[in-house]
CSV table of C-alpha atoms in Angstrom, one decimal:
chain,number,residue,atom,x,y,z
B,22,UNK,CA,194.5,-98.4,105.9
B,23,UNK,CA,193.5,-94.6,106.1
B,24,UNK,CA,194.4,-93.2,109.3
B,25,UNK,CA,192.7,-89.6,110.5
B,26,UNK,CA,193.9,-86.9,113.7
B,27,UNK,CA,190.9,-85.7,115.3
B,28,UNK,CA,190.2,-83.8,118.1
B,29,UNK,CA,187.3,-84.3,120.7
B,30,UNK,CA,186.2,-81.4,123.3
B,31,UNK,CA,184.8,-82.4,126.9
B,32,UNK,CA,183.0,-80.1,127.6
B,33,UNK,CA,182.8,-79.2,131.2
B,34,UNK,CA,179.5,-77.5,133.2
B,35,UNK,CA,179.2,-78.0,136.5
B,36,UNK,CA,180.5,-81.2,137.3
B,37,UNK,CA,179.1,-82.7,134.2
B,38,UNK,CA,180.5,-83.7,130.7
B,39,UNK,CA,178.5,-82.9,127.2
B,40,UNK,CA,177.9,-86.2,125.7
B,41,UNK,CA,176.8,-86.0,121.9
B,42,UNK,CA,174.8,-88.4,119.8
B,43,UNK,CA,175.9,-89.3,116.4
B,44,UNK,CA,173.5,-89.7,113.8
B,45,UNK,CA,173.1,-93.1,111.6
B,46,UNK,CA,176.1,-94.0,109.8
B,47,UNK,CA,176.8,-96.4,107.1
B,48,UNK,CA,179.7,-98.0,109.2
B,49,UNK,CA,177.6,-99.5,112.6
B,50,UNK,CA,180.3,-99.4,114.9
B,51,UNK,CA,179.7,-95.7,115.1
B,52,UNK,CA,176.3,-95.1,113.8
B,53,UNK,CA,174.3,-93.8,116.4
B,54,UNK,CA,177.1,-94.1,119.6
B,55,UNK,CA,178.0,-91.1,122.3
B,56,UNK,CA,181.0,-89.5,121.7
B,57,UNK,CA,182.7,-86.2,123.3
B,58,UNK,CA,182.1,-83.7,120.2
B,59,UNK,CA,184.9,-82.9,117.7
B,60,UNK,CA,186.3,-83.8,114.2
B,61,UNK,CA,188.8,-84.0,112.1
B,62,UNK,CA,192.0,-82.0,112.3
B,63,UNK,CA,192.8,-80.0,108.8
B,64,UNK,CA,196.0,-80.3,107.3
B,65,UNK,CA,198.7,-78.3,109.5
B,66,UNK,CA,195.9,-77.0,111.6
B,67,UNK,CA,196.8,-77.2,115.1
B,68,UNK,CA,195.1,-79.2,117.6
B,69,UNK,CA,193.8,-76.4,119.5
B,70,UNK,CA,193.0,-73.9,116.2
B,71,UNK,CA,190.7,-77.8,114.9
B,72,UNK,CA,188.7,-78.5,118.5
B,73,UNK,CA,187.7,-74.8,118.7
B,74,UNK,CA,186.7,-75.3,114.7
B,75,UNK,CA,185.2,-78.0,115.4
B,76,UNK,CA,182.9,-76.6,118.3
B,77,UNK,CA,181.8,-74.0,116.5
B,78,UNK,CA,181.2,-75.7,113.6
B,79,UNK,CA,179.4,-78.6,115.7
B,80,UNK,CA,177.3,-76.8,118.2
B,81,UNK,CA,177.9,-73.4,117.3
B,82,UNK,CA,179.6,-72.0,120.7
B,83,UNK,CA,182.6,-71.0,121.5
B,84,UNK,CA,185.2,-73.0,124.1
B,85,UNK,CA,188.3,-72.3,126.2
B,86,UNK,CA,190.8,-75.2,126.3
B,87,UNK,CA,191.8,-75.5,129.8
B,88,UNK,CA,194.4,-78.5,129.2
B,89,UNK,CA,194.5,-81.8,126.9
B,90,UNK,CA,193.9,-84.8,128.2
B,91,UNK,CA,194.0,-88.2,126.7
B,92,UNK,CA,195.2,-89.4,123.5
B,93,UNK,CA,193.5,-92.3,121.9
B,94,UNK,CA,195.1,-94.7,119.4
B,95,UNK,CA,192.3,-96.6,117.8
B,96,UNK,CA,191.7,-98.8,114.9
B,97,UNK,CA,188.6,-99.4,113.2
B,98,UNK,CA,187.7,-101.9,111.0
B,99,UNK,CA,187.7,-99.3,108.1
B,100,UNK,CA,190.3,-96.9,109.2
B,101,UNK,CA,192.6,-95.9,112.1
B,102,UNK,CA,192.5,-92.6,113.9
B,103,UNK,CA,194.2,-90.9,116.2
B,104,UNK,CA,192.4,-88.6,119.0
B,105,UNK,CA,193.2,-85.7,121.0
B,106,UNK,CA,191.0,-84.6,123.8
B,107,UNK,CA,190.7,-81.1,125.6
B,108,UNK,CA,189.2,-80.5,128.7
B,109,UNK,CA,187.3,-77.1,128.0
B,110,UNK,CA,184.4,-74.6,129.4
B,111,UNK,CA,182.4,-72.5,127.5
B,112,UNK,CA,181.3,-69.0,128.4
B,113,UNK,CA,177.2,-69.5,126.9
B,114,UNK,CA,176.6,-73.3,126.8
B,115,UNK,CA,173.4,-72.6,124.7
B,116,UNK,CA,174.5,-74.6,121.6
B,117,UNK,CA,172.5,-76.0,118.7
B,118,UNK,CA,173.2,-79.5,117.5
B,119,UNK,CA,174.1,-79.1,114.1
B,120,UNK,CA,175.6,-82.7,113.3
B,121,UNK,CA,174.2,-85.2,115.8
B,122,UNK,CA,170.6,-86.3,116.9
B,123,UNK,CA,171.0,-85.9,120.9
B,124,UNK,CA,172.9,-84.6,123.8
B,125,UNK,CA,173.5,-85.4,127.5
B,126,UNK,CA,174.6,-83.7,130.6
B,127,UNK,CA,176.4,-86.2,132.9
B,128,UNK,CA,178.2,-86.7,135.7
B,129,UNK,CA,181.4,-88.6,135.2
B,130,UNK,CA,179.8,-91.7,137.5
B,131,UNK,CA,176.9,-91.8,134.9
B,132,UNK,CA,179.4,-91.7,131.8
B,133,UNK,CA,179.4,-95.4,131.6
B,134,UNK,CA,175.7,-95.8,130.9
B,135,UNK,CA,175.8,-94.5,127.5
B,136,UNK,CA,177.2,-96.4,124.4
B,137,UNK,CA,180.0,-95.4,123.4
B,138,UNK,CA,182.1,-94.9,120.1
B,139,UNK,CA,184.7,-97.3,120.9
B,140,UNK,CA,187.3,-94.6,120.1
B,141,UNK,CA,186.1,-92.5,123.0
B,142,UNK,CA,185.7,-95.5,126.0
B,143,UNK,CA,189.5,-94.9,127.0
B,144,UNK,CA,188.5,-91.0,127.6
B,145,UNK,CA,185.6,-92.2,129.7
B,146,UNK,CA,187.2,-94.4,131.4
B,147,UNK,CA,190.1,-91.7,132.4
B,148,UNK,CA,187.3,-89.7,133.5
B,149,UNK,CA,185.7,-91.9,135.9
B,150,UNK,CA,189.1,-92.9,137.5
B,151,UNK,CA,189.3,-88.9,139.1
């Protein structure tokens, strides 16, 4: 079975997390979940080099990693991935959603009301616990 590193930002503003929407995919465990933005990590990239990559690539802004925070050991029916999460703050939060359909603002007592990737539900949970 395949198995990916990705990285996944939250975002910070306020007291509230960015929660992103992904768009339909052909696999339905993640077509159309929340998930804390991010991607894959390129080969000998390191983690923090891919999540601001990612970012910009994704919403077009740029972040500051304040500190990592969970890593997430998951396994899909169709592959395994690994996952790195930053906690990070942006200097402009205007971003454009390039890659998913919707976004939300939350505080971390509303994070459970979303549907989740299943990949990210440990990082909301970690959240929530603070």
């Amino acid at each position: 079975m395949k198995h990916i590193e990705v990285v996944a930002a939250i975002i910070v503003k306020d007291d509230k997390y960015l929660c992103v929407q992904r768009p339909w995919n052909k696999y339905n465990y993640i077509s159309e979940k929340f998930e804390f933005p991010g991607g894959k990590i390129e080969h000998e990239e390191p983690k923090i080099d891919a999540i601001k990559r990612e970012i910009l690539e994704e919403l077009k802004i740029d972040i500051n990693v304040i500190e990592e925070s969970v890593t997430v050991n998951h396994e899909y029916p169709d592959f395994k991935m690994t996952m790195y999460s930053f906690i990070c703050d942006a200097n402009d939060y205007n971003f454009e959603l390039t890659e998913h359909i919707d976004y939300k603002w939350l505080k971390k007592e509303e994070l459970d009301t979303l549907d989740w990737a299943a990949a990210d539900i440990p990082i909301v949970e970690k959240l929530m616990e603070k």
